[in-house]
mmCIF file of C-alpha atoms in Angstrom:
data_model
loop_
_atom_site.group_PDB
_atom_site.id
_atom_site.type_symbol
_atom_site.label_atom_id
_atom_site.label_comp_id
_atom_site.label_asym_id
_atom_site.label_seq_id
_atom_site.Cartn_x
_atom_site.Cartn_y
_atom_site.Cartn_z
ATOM 1 C CA MET A 1 0.025 -0.018 0.009
ATOM 2 C CA LYS A 2 1.249 3.467 -0.937
ATOM 3 C CA GLN A 3 2.456 5.746 1.724
ATOM 4 C CA ARG A 4 0.492 9.200 1.726
ATOM 5 C CA ILE A 5 2.022 12.559 2.260
ATOM 6 C CA LEU A 6 -0.651 15.164 2.771
ATOM 7 C CA VAL A 7 0.213 18.823 2.204
ATOM 8 C CA ILE A 8 -2.538 21.251 3.555
ATOM 9 C CA GLY A 9 -2.308 24.592 1.563
ATOM 10 C CA ALA A 10 -1.345 25.488 -1.865
ATOM 11 C CA GLY A 11 0.364 28.827 -1.204
ATOM 12 C CA PHE A 12 4.013 29.336 -1.632
ATOM 13 C CA GLY A 13 4.817 26.970 1.061
ATOM 14 C CA GLY A 14 2.565 24.288 0.003
ATOM 15 C CA MET A 15 3.061 24.450 -3.706
ATOM 16 C CA TRP A 16 6.972 24.358 -3.270
ATOM 17 C CA THR A 17 6.551 21.420 -0.804
ATOM 18 C CA ALA A 18 4.660 19.324 -3.406
ATOM 19 C CA LEU A 19 7.204 20.081 -6.188
ATOM 20 C CA SER A 20 10.212 19.326 -3.966
ATOM 21 C CA ALA A 21 8.884 16.103 -2.441
ATOM 22 C CA THR A 22 8.023 14.636 -5.797
ATOM 23 C CA ARG A 23 11.468 15.708 -7.098
ATOM 24 C CA LEU A 24 13.197 13.698 -4.570
ATOM 25 C CA PHE A 25 11.239 10.610 -5.181
ATOM 26 C CA ASP A 26 11.955 10.940 -8.938
ATOM 27 C CA ILE A 27 15.660 11.281 -8.374
ATOM 28 C CA HIS A 28 15.627 8.059 -6.258
ATOM 29 C CA GLY A 29 13.168 6.249 -8.586
ATOM 30 C CA HIS A 30 10.528 5.871 -5.744
ATOM 31 C CA ASN A 31 7.156 5.817 -7.006
ATOM 32 C CA ASP A 32 5.358 4.191 -4.078
ATOM 33 C CA VAL A 33 4.252 7.436 -2.393
ATOM 34 C CA GLU A 34 1.180 9.471 -2.933
ATOM 35 C CA VAL A 35 1.692 13.144 -2.461
ATOM 36 C CA THR A 36 -1.740 15.046 -2.092
ATOM 37 C CA VAL A 37 -2.457 18.716 -1.825
ATOM 38 C CA LEU A 38 -5.496 19.830 -0.071
ATOM 39 C CA ALA A 39 -6.599 23.433 -0.671
ATOM 40 C CA PRO A 40 -9.670 25.522 -1.413
ATOM 41 C CA GLN A 41 -8.231 26.297 -4.929
ATOM 42 C CA ALA A 42 -5.750 24.777 -7.378
ATOM 43 C CA GLU A 43 -4.175 28.139 -7.693
ATOM 44 C CA LEU A 44 -1.191 30.214 -6.131
ATOM 45 C CA ARG A 45 -2.577 33.397 -4.944
ATOM 46 C CA VAL A 46 0.036 36.069 -5.374
ATOM 47 C CA ARG A 47 -0.478 37.708 -1.963
ATOM 48 C CA PRO A 48 2.501 39.996 -2.220
ATOM 49 C CA ARG A 49 0.754 41.921 -4.910
ATOM 50 C CA PHE A 50 -2.746 42.529 -3.372
ATOM 51 C CA TYR A 51 -1.977 46.248 -2.686
ATOM 52 C CA GLU A 52 -1.989 46.701 -6.420
ATOM 53 C CA PRO A 53 -5.068 47.230 -8.608
ATOM 54 C CA ASN A 54 -6.776 44.312 -10.586
ATOM 55 C CA ALA A 55 -6.626 42.040 -7.700
ATOM 56 C CA HIS A 56 -8.755 39.498 -9.664
ATOM 57 C CA GLN A 57 -5.839 38.791 -11.953
ATOM 58 C CA LEU A 58 -3.442 37.917 -9.056
ATOM 59 C CA ALA A 59 -3.907 34.128 -8.878
ATOM 60 C CA ALA A 60 -1.956 31.693 -11.071
ATOM 61 C CA PRO A 61 -3.452 28.355 -11.766
ATOM 62 C CA ILE A 62 -1.398 25.351 -10.708
ATOM 63 C CA GLY A 63 -3.668 22.237 -11.481
ATOM 64 C CA GLU A 64 -1.738 21.508 -14.561
ATOM 65 C CA LEU A 65 1.605 21.713 -12.913
ATOM 66 C CA PHE A 66 0.379 19.230 -10.243
ATOM 67 C CA ASP A 67 -0.919 16.903 -12.936
ATOM 68 C CA GLU A 68 2.463 17.110 -14.567
ATOM 69 C CA ILE A 69 4.516 16.212 -11.536
ATOM 70 C CA GLY A 70 1.949 13.494 -10.330
ATOM 71 C CA VAL A 71 0.525 15.487 -7.365
ATOM 72 C CA ARG A 72 -3.058 14.716 -6.431
ATOM 73 C CA PHE A 73 -5.006 17.731 -5.721
ATOM 74 C CA ILE A 74 -8.202 17.855 -3.423
ATOM 75 C CA LYS A 75 -10.218 20.797 -3.443
ATOM 76 C CA GLY A 76 -11.510 21.480 0.026
ATOM 77 C CA ALA A 77 -10.987 23.423 3.205
ATOM 78 C CA ALA A 78 -9.270 21.635 6.107
ATOM 79 C CA GLU A 79 -11.253 21.978 9.423
ATOM 80 C CA THR A 80 -9.735 19.377 11.933
ATOM 81 C CA ILE A 81 -6.466 17.646 12.368
ATOM 82 C CA ASP A 82 -6.475 14.290 14.426
ATOM 83 C CA VAL A 83 -2.922 13.714 15.148
ATOM 84 C CA GLU A 84 -3.377 10.432 16.961
ATOM 85 C CA GLN A 85 -5.501 8.893 14.099
ATOM 86 C CA LYS A 86 -3.565 10.804 11.303
ATOM 87 C CA ARG A 87 -6.735 12.057 9.936
ATOM 88 C CA VAL A 88 -7.736 15.521 8.488
ATOM 89 C CA GLY A 89 -11.302 16.442 8.327
ATOM 90 C CA TYR A 90 -12.286 18.880 5.530
ATOM 91 C CA VAL A 91 -15.089 20.402 3.662
ATOM 92 C CA ASP A 92 -15.180 19.490 -0.102
ATOM 93 C CA ALA A 93 -16.318 21.654 -3.024
ATOM 94 C CA GLN A 94 -19.812 20.483 -2.630
ATOM 95 C CA GLY A 95 -19.900 21.553 1.000
ATOM 96 C CA GLU A 96 -19.918 17.909 2.346
ATOM 97 C CA LYS A 97 -17.485 16.745 5.161
ATOM 98 C CA GLN A 98 -14.801 14.432 4.313
ATOM 99 C CA VAL A 99 -11.742 12.837 5.708
ATOM 100 C CA CYS A 100 -8.307 12.295 4.454
ATOM 101 C CA ILE A 101 -5.860 9.868 5.926
ATOM 102 C CA TYR A 102 -2.021 10.500 5.968
ATOM 103 C CA ASP A 103 1.217 8.949 6.932
ATOM 104 C CA LYS A 104 3.073 12.257 6.759
ATOM 105 C CA LEU A 105 1.565 15.725 7.171
ATOM 106 C CA VAL A 106 2.994 19.029 5.936
ATOM 107 C CA LEU A 107 1.053 21.975 7.325
ATOM 108 C CA ALA A 108 1.366 25.008 4.913
ATOM 109 C CA THR A 109 -1.855 26.833 5.617
ATOM 110 C CA GLY A 110 -0.265 30.254 5.770
ATOM 111 C CA SER A 111 -1.256 33.313 7.828
ATOM 112 C CA ARG A 112 -4.294 35.736 8.095
ATOM 113 C CA LEU A 113 -4.802 39.116 9.186
ATOM 114 C CA ALA A 114 -6.175 38.955 12.629
ATOM 115 C CA LEU A 115 -8.427 41.923 12.903
ATOM 116 C CA PRO A 116 -8.691 43.459 16.482
ATOM 117 C CA ASP A 117 -11.846 43.982 18.334
ATOM 118 C CA THR A 118 -11.443 47.818 17.940
ATOM 119 C CA PRO A 119 -14.800 49.239 17.416
ATOM 120 C CA GLY A 120 -16.049 49.392 13.832
ATOM 121 C CA VAL A 121 -12.989 47.620 12.221
ATOM 122 C CA ALA A 122 -14.861 44.489 11.227
ATOM 123 C CA GLU A 123 -17.783 46.472 9.917
ATOM 124 C CA HIS A 124 -16.119 49.514 8.111
ATOM 125 C CA ALA A 125 -12.554 48.765 7.458
ATOM 126 C CA PHE A 126 -11.046 47.159 4.408
ATOM 127 C CA ASP A 127 -7.699 45.125 3.995
ATOM 128 C CA VAL A 128 -5.600 43.501 1.234
ATOM 129 C CA ASP A 129 -4.857 40.351 2.988
ATOM 130 C CA GLN A 130 -6.742 37.805 1.032
ATOM 131 C CA ILE A 131 -7.732 38.286 -2.753
ATOM 132 C CA GLU A 132 -11.415 38.505 -1.971
ATOM 133 C CA GLN A 133 -10.723 41.314 0.425
ATOM 134 C CA ALA A 134 -8.505 43.030 -2.113
ATOM 135 C CA MET A 135 -11.244 42.778 -4.720
ATOM 136 C CA ARG A 136 -13.700 44.178 -2.230
ATOM 137 C CA LEU A 137 -11.404 47.243 -1.636
ATOM 138 C CA GLU A 138 -10.939 47.651 -5.455
ATOM 139 C CA ALA A 139 -14.745 47.648 -5.876
ATOM 140 C CA HIS A 140 -15.222 50.176 -3.188
ATOM 141 C CA LEU A 141 -12.653 52.534 -4.555
ATOM 142 C CA LYS A 142 -14.264 52.441 -8.034
ATOM 143 C CA SER A 143 -17.550 53.359 -6.430
ATOM 144 C CA LEU A 144 -16.010 56.521 -4.949
ATOM 145 C CA VAL A 145 -16.582 58.267 -8.367
ATOM 146 C CA ASN A 146 -20.398 58.020 -7.838
ATOM 147 C CA GLN A 147 -20.202 59.812 -4.572
ATOM 148 C CA PRO A 148 -20.406 63.525 -4.125
ATOM 149 C CA GLN A 149 -17.117 65.470 -4.232
ATOM 150 C CA SER A 150 -15.838 65.938 -0.601
ATOM 151 C CA GLN A 151 -12.570 65.734 1.298
ATOM 152 C CA SER A 152 -13.594 62.573 3.076
ATOM 153 C CA ARG A 153 -14.421 60.866 -0.235
ATOM 154 C CA ASN A 154 -10.843 61.549 -1.377
ATOM 155 C CA THR A 155 -9.359 60.535 1.935
ATOM 156 C CA VAL A 156 -7.855 57.113 2.675
ATOM 157 C CA VAL A 157 -6.527 56.147 6.135
ATOM 158 C CA VAL A 158 -4.168 53.246 6.271
ATOM 159 C CA ALA A 159 -3.784 51.811 9.815
ATOM 160 C CA GLY A 160 -0.217 50.542 10.199
ATOM 161 C CA GLY A 161 3.188 51.725 8.841
ATOM 162 C CA GLY A 162 4.738 48.401 8.251
ATOM 163 C CA PHE A 163 5.493 46.724 4.891
ATOM 164 C CA THR A 164 1.958 46.136 3.655
ATOM 165 C CA GLY A 165 0.678 49.640 4.918
ATOM 166 C CA ILE A 166 3.528 51.463 3.118
ATOM 167 C CA GLU A 167 3.019 49.819 -0.163
ATOM 168 C CA THR A 168 -0.681 50.090 -0.007
ATOM 169 C CA ALA A 169 -0.414 53.797 0.880
ATOM 170 C CA THR A 170 2.095 54.902 -1.631
ATOM 171 C CA GLU A 171 0.187 53.122 -4.376
ATOM 172 C CA MET A 172 -3.063 54.588 -3.438
ATOM 173 C CA PRO A 173 -2.718 58.145 -4.991
ATOM 174 C CA THR A 174 -2.029 56.720 -8.471
ATOM 175 C CA ARG A 175 -4.912 54.329 -7.959
ATOM 176 C CA LEU A 176 -7.267 56.985 -6.800
ATOM 177 C CA ARG A 177 -6.471 59.510 -9.584
ATOM 178 C CA ALA A 178 -7.195 56.800 -12.090
ATOM 179 C CA ILE A 179 -10.611 56.688 -10.666
ATOM 180 C CA LEU A 180 -11.286 60.179 -9.632
ATOM 181 C CA GLY A 181 -9.224 62.080 -12.153
ATOM 182 C CA GLU A 182 -5.730 63.370 -12.236
ATOM 183 C CA ALA A 183 -6.910 66.872 -10.768
ATOM 184 C CA ALA A 184 -8.530 65.136 -7.677
ATOM 185 C CA ASP A 185 -7.213 66.380 -4.392
ATOM 186 C CA ILE A 186 -6.128 63.133 -2.857
ATOM 187 C CA ASN A 187 -5.352 62.579 0.898
ATOM 188 C CA VAL A 188 -3.642 59.469 1.903
ATOM 189 C CA ILE A 189 -2.733 59.129 5.716
ATOM 190 C CA ILE A 190 -0.714 56.394 7.319
ATOM 191 C CA VAL A 191 -1.484 56.101 11.173
ATOM 192 C CA ASP A 192 1.377 54.491 12.936
ATOM 193 C CA ARG A 193 2.376 54.127 16.553
ATOM 194 C CA GLY A 194 6.005 54.894 15.828
ATOM 195 C CA ASN A 195 7.571 58.349 16.259
ATOM 196 C CA LYS A 196 9.364 58.251 12.910
ATOM 197 C CA VAL A 197 8.197 57.783 9.272
ATOM 198 C CA GLY A 198 9.220 54.221 8.341
ATOM 199 C CA GLY A 199 10.972 53.765 11.699
ATOM 200 C CA SER A 200 9.902 50.235 12.049
ATOM 201 C CA MET A 201 11.754 49.289 8.889
ATOM 202 C CA GLY A 202 15.280 50.636 9.933
ATOM 203 C CA PRO A 203 17.186 53.859 9.675
ATOM 204 C CA GLN A 204 18.633 53.534 6.260
ATOM 205 C CA ILE A 205 15.279 52.570 4.437
ATOM 206 C CA ALA A 206 13.146 54.919 6.536
ATOM 207 C CA GLU A 207 14.958 57.824 4.842
ATOM 208 C CA LYS A 208 13.776 56.625 1.349
ATOM 209 C CA ILE A 209 10.307 55.965 2.858
ATOM 210 C CA ALA A 210 10.004 59.565 4.102
ATOM 211 C CA GLU A 211 11.351 60.864 0.679
ATOM 212 C CA ALA A 212 8.955 58.695 -1.261
ATOM 213 C CA SER A 213 6.132 59.694 1.264
ATOM 214 C CA GLU A 214 6.693 63.455 0.635
ATOM 215 C CA GLU A 215 6.886 63.019 -3.273
ATOM 216 C CA THR A 216 3.696 60.891 -3.507
ATOM 217 C CA GLY A 217 1.765 63.085 -1.050
ATOM 218 C CA VAL A 218 1.384 60.420 1.605
ATOM 219 C CA LYS A 219 1.196 61.856 5.061
ATOM 220 C CA TRP A 220 1.951 60.159 8.330
ATOM 221 C CA HIS A 221 0.154 60.693 11.604
ATOM 222 C CA LEU A 222 2.752 59.347 14.213
ATOM 223 C CA ASN A 223 2.546 58.322 17.815
ATOM 224 C CA ALA A 224 -1.093 57.312 17.449
ATOM 225 C CA SER A 225 -3.272 54.390 16.644
ATOM 226 C CA VAL A 226 -6.781 53.912 15.462
ATOM 227 C CA VAL A 227 -9.245 53.309 18.262
ATOM 228 C CA ALA A 228 -12.498 53.281 16.430
ATOM 229 C CA VAL A 229 -13.693 53.179 12.838
ATOM 230 C CA ASP A 230 -17.129 54.250 11.527
ATOM 231 C CA GLU A 231 -18.554 54.834 8.012
ATOM 232 C CA ASN A 232 -17.337 58.366 7.891
ATOM 233 C CA GLY A 233 -13.749 58.057 9.270
ATOM 234 C CA VAL A 234 -11.560 57.192 12.299
ATOM 235 C CA THR A 235 -10.920 58.331 15.855
ATOM 236 C CA LEU A 236 -7.302 58.150 16.957
ATOM 237 C CA SER A 237 -5.702 57.486 20.361
ATOM 238 C CA ASP A 238 -4.693 61.018 20.628
ATOM 239 C CA GLY A 239 -8.215 62.203 20.366
ATOM 240 C CA GLN A 240 -8.074 63.508 16.894
ATOM 241 C CA ARG A 241 -10.574 62.623 14.245
ATOM 242 C CA ILE A 242 -9.948 62.032 10.475
ATOM 243 C CA ASP A 243 -12.908 62.001 8.155
ATOM 244 C CA ALA A 244 -12.404 59.255 5.394
ATOM 245 C CA ARG A 245 -14.617 57.187 3.329
ATOM 246 C CA THR A 246 -11.777 54.498 3.046
ATOM 247 C CA VAL A 247 -10.037 53.022 5.997
ATOM 248 C CA ILE A 248 -7.478 50.010 5.203
ATOM 249 C CA TRP A 249 -6.241 47.765 8.079
ATOM 250 C CA THR A 250 -2.757 46.295 7.669
ATOM 251 C CA THR A 251 -1.583 45.218 11.198
ATOM 252 C CA GLY A 252 -2.047 41.942 13.157
ATOM 253 C CA VAL A 253 -1.030 38.940 10.960
ATOM 254 C CA ARG A 254 -1.202 35.526 12.704
ATOM 255 C CA ALA A 255 -0.370 31.999 11.648
ATOM 256 C CA SER A 256 -3.431 29.729 10.519
ATOM 257 C CA SER A 257 -5.565 28.648 13.524
ATOM 258 C CA LEU A 258 -4.859 25.010 12.417
ATOM 259 C CA THR A 259 -1.544 25.099 14.219
ATOM 260 C CA GLU A 260 -3.518 25.094 17.430
ATOM 261 C CA GLN A 261 -4.722 21.616 16.729
ATOM 262 C CA ILE A 262 -1.021 20.136 16.839
ATOM 263 C CA PRO A 263 0.180 19.324 20.270
ATOM 264 C CA ALA A 264 3.481 21.315 20.039
ATOM 265 C CA GLU A 265 5.118 24.675 20.978
ATOM 266 C CA ARG A 266 4.085 27.781 19.207
ATOM 267 C CA ASP A 267 5.397 31.283 19.158
ATOM 268 C CA HIS A 268 3.494 34.407 19.926
ATOM 269 C CA LEU A 269 2.275 34.536 16.285
ATOM 270 C CA GLY A 270 0.966 30.891 16.382
ATOM 271 C CA ARG A 271 3.708 29.440 14.350
ATOM 272 C CA LEU A 272 5.008 25.876 15.223
ATOM 273 C CA HIS A 273 8.419 25.415 16.420
ATOM 274 C CA VAL A 274 10.221 23.275 13.955
ATOM 275 C CA ASP A 275 13.770 21.815 13.829
ATOM 276 C CA ALA A 276 16.339 22.401 11.207
ATOM 277 C CA HIS A 277 14.593 19.900 8.867
ATOM 278 C CA LEU A 278 11.267 21.661 9.484
ATOM 279 C CA GLN A 279 9.850 18.775 11.466
ATOM 280 C CA VAL A 280 7.394 19.937 14.077
ATOM 281 C CA ILE A 281 9.372 19.469 17.378
ATOM 282 C CA GLY A 282 7.882 16.395 19.352
ATOM 283 C CA GLN A 283 5.840 15.287 16.157
ATOM 284 C CA PRO A 284 7.932 12.951 14.020
ATOM 285 C CA ASP A 285 5.247 12.686 11.360
ATOM 286 C CA ILE A 286 4.379 16.308 10.936
ATOM 287 C CA PHE A 287 6.289 19.150 9.173
ATOM 288 C CA ALA A 288 5.450 22.820 9.059
ATOM 289 C CA THR A 289 6.486 25.261 6.461
ATOM 290 C CA GLY A 290 5.913 28.937 5.173
ATOM 291 C CA ASP A 291 4.017 31.172 7.620
ATOM 292 C CA VAL A 292 3.095 28.399 10.084
ATOM 293 C CA ALA A 293 6.819 27.498 10.807
ATOM 294 C CA TYR A 294 8.896 29.158 13.429
ATOM 295 C CA ALA A 295 12.101 28.287 11.793
ATOM 296 C CA ALA A 296 15.662 29.510 12.367
ATOM 297 C CA SER A 297 17.041 30.898 9.098
ATOM 298 C CA ASP A 298 20.712 31.266 10.256
ATOM 299 C CA ASP A 299 22.804 30.397 13.233
ATOM 300 C CA ILE A 300 22.939 33.966 14.701
ATOM 301 C CA GLY A 301 19.460 34.159 15.944
ATOM 302 C CA ASN A 302 17.192 35.188 13.030
ATOM 303 C CA HIS A 303 14.183 33.461 12.061
ATOM 304 C CA ALA A 304 12.108 33.134 8.900
ATOM 305 C CA LEU A 305 9.590 35.955 8.450
ATOM 306 C CA MET A 306 6.035 35.555 7.205
ATOM 307 C CA THR A 307 6.999 36.499 3.629
ATOM 308 C CA CYS A 308 7.008 34.705 0.259
ATOM 309 C CA GLN A 309 10.923 35.134 0.105
ATOM 310 C CA HIS A 310 10.978 32.767 3.155
ATOM 311 C CA ALA A 311 8.062 30.520 2.193
ATOM 312 C CA ILE A 312 9.379 29.526 -1.042
ATOM 313 C CA VAL A 313 12.722 28.243 0.534
ATOM 314 C CA LEU A 314 10.963 26.793 3.455
ATOM 315 C CA GLY A 315 8.684 24.860 0.960
ATOM 316 C CA ARG A 316 11.551 23.482 -1.016
ATOM 317 C CA HIS A 317 13.118 22.175 2.222
ATOM 318 C CA ALA A 318 9.871 20.781 3.824
ATOM 319 C CA GLY A 319 9.047 18.730 0.719
ATOM 320 C CA ASN A 320 12.619 17.472 0.253
ATOM 321 C CA ASN A 321 12.859 16.562 4.057
ATOM 322 C CA VAL A 322 9.574 14.750 4.310
ATOM 323 C CA ALA A 323 10.493 12.820 1.226
ATOM 324 C CA ALA A 324 13.827 12.155 2.670
ATOM 325 C CA GLN A 325 12.384 10.807 5.884
ATOM 326 C CA ILE A 326 10.406 8.154 3.813
ATOM 327 C CA LEU A 327 13.314 7.258 1.748
ATOM 328 C CA GLY A 328 15.694 7.067 4.595
ATOM 329 C CA VAL A 329 18.182 9.458 3.120
ATOM 330 C CA ASP A 330 19.977 12.385 4.689
ATOM 331 C CA PRO A 331 17.676 15.482 4.793
ATOM 332 C CA THR A 332 18.729 19.039 3.914
ATOM 333 C CA PRO A 333 18.901 21.467 6.809
ATOM 334 C CA TYR A 334 17.020 24.638 6.195
ATOM 335 C CA SER A 335 19.238 27.709 6.055
ATOM 336 C CA GLN A 336 18.526 31.151 4.537
ATOM 337 C CA PRO A 337 21.193 33.562 5.893
ATOM 338 C CA LYS A 338 20.673 36.045 3.087
ATOM 339 C CA TYR A 339 17.775 38.421 3.825
ATOM 340 C CA VAL A 340 16.583 41.193 1.376
ATOM 341 C CA THR A 341 13.684 43.257 0.906
ATOM 342 C CA CYS A 342 12.259 45.393 -2.114
ATOM 343 C CA LEU A 343 9.636 47.730 -0.904
ATOM 344 C CA ASP A 344 7.367 49.363 -3.563
ATOM 345 C CA LEU A 345 6.885 53.028 -2.980
ATOM 346 C CA GLY A 346 4.328 53.961 -5.656
ATOM 347 C CA ALA A 347 5.197 56.515 -8.254
ATOM 348 C CA TRP A 348 8.578 57.353 -6.582
ATOM 349 C CA GLY A 349 9.835 53.847 -7.437
ATOM 350 C CA ALA A 350 11.043 51.218 -5.010
ATOM 351 C CA VAL A 351 13.789 50.639 -2.538
ATOM 352 C CA TYR A 352 15.846 47.353 -2.435
ATOM 353 C CA THR A 353 17.956 46.441 0.721
ATOM 354 C CA GLU A 354 20.264 43.669 1.812
ATOM 355 C CA GLY A 355 20.820 42.295 5.349
ATOM 356 C CA TRP A 356 18.753 42.195 8.440
ATOM 357 C CA ASP A 357 19.658 45.929 8.965
ATOM 358 C CA ARG A 358 18.298 46.686 5.683
ATOM 359 C CA GLN A 359 21.256 48.392 3.781
ATOM 360 C CA VAL A 360 19.872 50.222 0.848
ATOM 361 C CA LYS A 361 21.413 49.093 -2.468
ATOM 362 C CA LEU A 362 18.803 50.228 -5.068
ATOM 363 C CA THR A 363 16.354 53.089 -5.253
ATOM 364 C CA ARG A 364 13.677 54.723 -7.460
ATOM 365 C CA GLN A 365 13.440 53.272 -11.047
ATOM 366 C CA GLU A 366 16.305 50.832 -10.397
ATOM 367 C CA GLY A 367 14.456 49.437 -7.380
ATOM 368 C CA LYS A 368 11.253 49.555 -9.315
ATOM 369 C CA SER A 369 12.538 47.472 -12.078
ATOM 370 C CA LEU A 370 13.849 44.772 -9.539
ATOM 371 C CA LYS A 371 10.364 44.906 -7.726
ATOM 372 C CA THR A 372 8.480 44.454 -11.006
ATOM 373 C CA GLN A 373 10.812 41.466 -11.920
ATOM 374 C CA ILE A 374 10.191 39.882 -8.460
ATOM 375 C CA ASN A 375 6.320 40.608 -8.570
ATOM 376 C CA THR A 376 5.688 39.364 -12.153
ATOM 377 C CA VAL A 377 8.249 36.619 -12.714
ATOM 378 C CA TRP A 378 10.409 35.328 -9.680
ATOM 379 C CA ILE A 379 7.489 34.466 -7.321
ATOM 380 C CA TYR A 380 5.161 32.844 -9.928
ATOM 381 C CA PRO A 381 4.904 29.062 -10.268
ATOM 382 C CA PRO A 382 7.312 27.342 -12.727
ATOM 383 C CA ALA A 383 5.840 26.176 -16.092
ATOM 384 C CA ALA A 384 3.872 22.880 -16.147
ATOM 385 C CA ASN A 385 6.963 20.882 -17.208
ATOM 386 C CA ARG A 386 8.372 18.302 -14.802
ATOM 387 C CA GLU A 387 12.055 18.907 -15.638
ATOM 388 C CA SER A 388 11.991 22.677 -15.286
ATOM 389 C CA ALA A 389 9.691 22.453 -12.321
ATOM 390 C CA TRP A 390 11.806 19.931 -10.314
ATOM 391 C CA ALA A 391 14.865 21.839 -11.336
ATOM 392 C CA ALA A 392 13.341 24.966 -9.589
ATOM 393 C CA ALA A 393 12.279 22.951 -6.592
ATOM 394 C CA ASP A 394 15.929 22.067 -5.462
ATOM 395 C CA PRO A 395 16.234 23.234 -1.970
ATOM 396 C CA LEU A 396 19.873 24.378 -2.477
ATOM 397 C CA ILE A 397 19.289 26.771 -5.163
ATOM 398 C CA PRO A 398 19.078 30.372 -3.842
ATOM 399 C CA ILE A 399 16.088 32.615 -4.047
ATOM 400 C CA ALA A 400 17.831 36.002 -3.803
#
């Protein structure tokens, strides 16, 4: 009877897990393992781009790729994990409850924005965390042209000055003028608890963020947070009020709640502690990858972040190592010492940095060209060709 590897999730971590596992089995001529991916859609949703317009186009089909490499795909949403019985309960495409049995499990269910209980956020705020939410925001923005001209109609408040908040905000003036007209008096405001523009990103990159914010017209309201949202704007912790028809929430990402069903240690973001081979500590038949894995990326204290940069490499290692465990061959320890960022800053361009201290290497159009290459080529799935797909799934090839 074939052994069964079940991968839950078809995002960056899950897709690359499936590719890498089948690659190693092919190398060893081993065809007695069934690799199955369970996910709501056979598509890679390109989440790093959801701050852009045309969100409905930001999903790449991967069904044909899975067929080519011999991966079975189940369309469904996982709900329960029974570690003792090695069973995963899920709801299939018809809404019926089903069960999938596994020998080895790879959890790759990613993360989600965890909205706070701040009054009005759930009812009135938008976000760009999932493709459906990004599409909802886009529909709202397009509807603004049908509203009477007012300062609040033309104002967008972005809650949070981290990576997503900055990219969303600096892209917003261009998006709004495409809808409301080039002459529209656009007002985009980032509300951030920090005391310096872009301060959470580091001193070097912060200078470029401040420069880009000034040129694109994005304002920062510092030393404050949003304490209430209503249909007409926000109230801030410093007592100030901003009238705005559009409020976008970008803070508070947490790992998938399915991690809570696995008896193991988790970090403050809900990620499962894993060893160097991405096996969940204390669970010999369960691996975690992508945003649900708390994994050391080097030997000096850094850990993988919830980014596709790390999820892709984590996926390649998780797939390789779960296959290696079945084959009885040496696993490949996960290591990703090189850390880079490429932050889109709207019409100003982009800024590319290297190192955990984010040393600036490229800015403006040079940075934008690299960001475009990353966003439209590098992070997309490989072609549905087994040789090229498996070559791309080698855990030892660098991503950056």
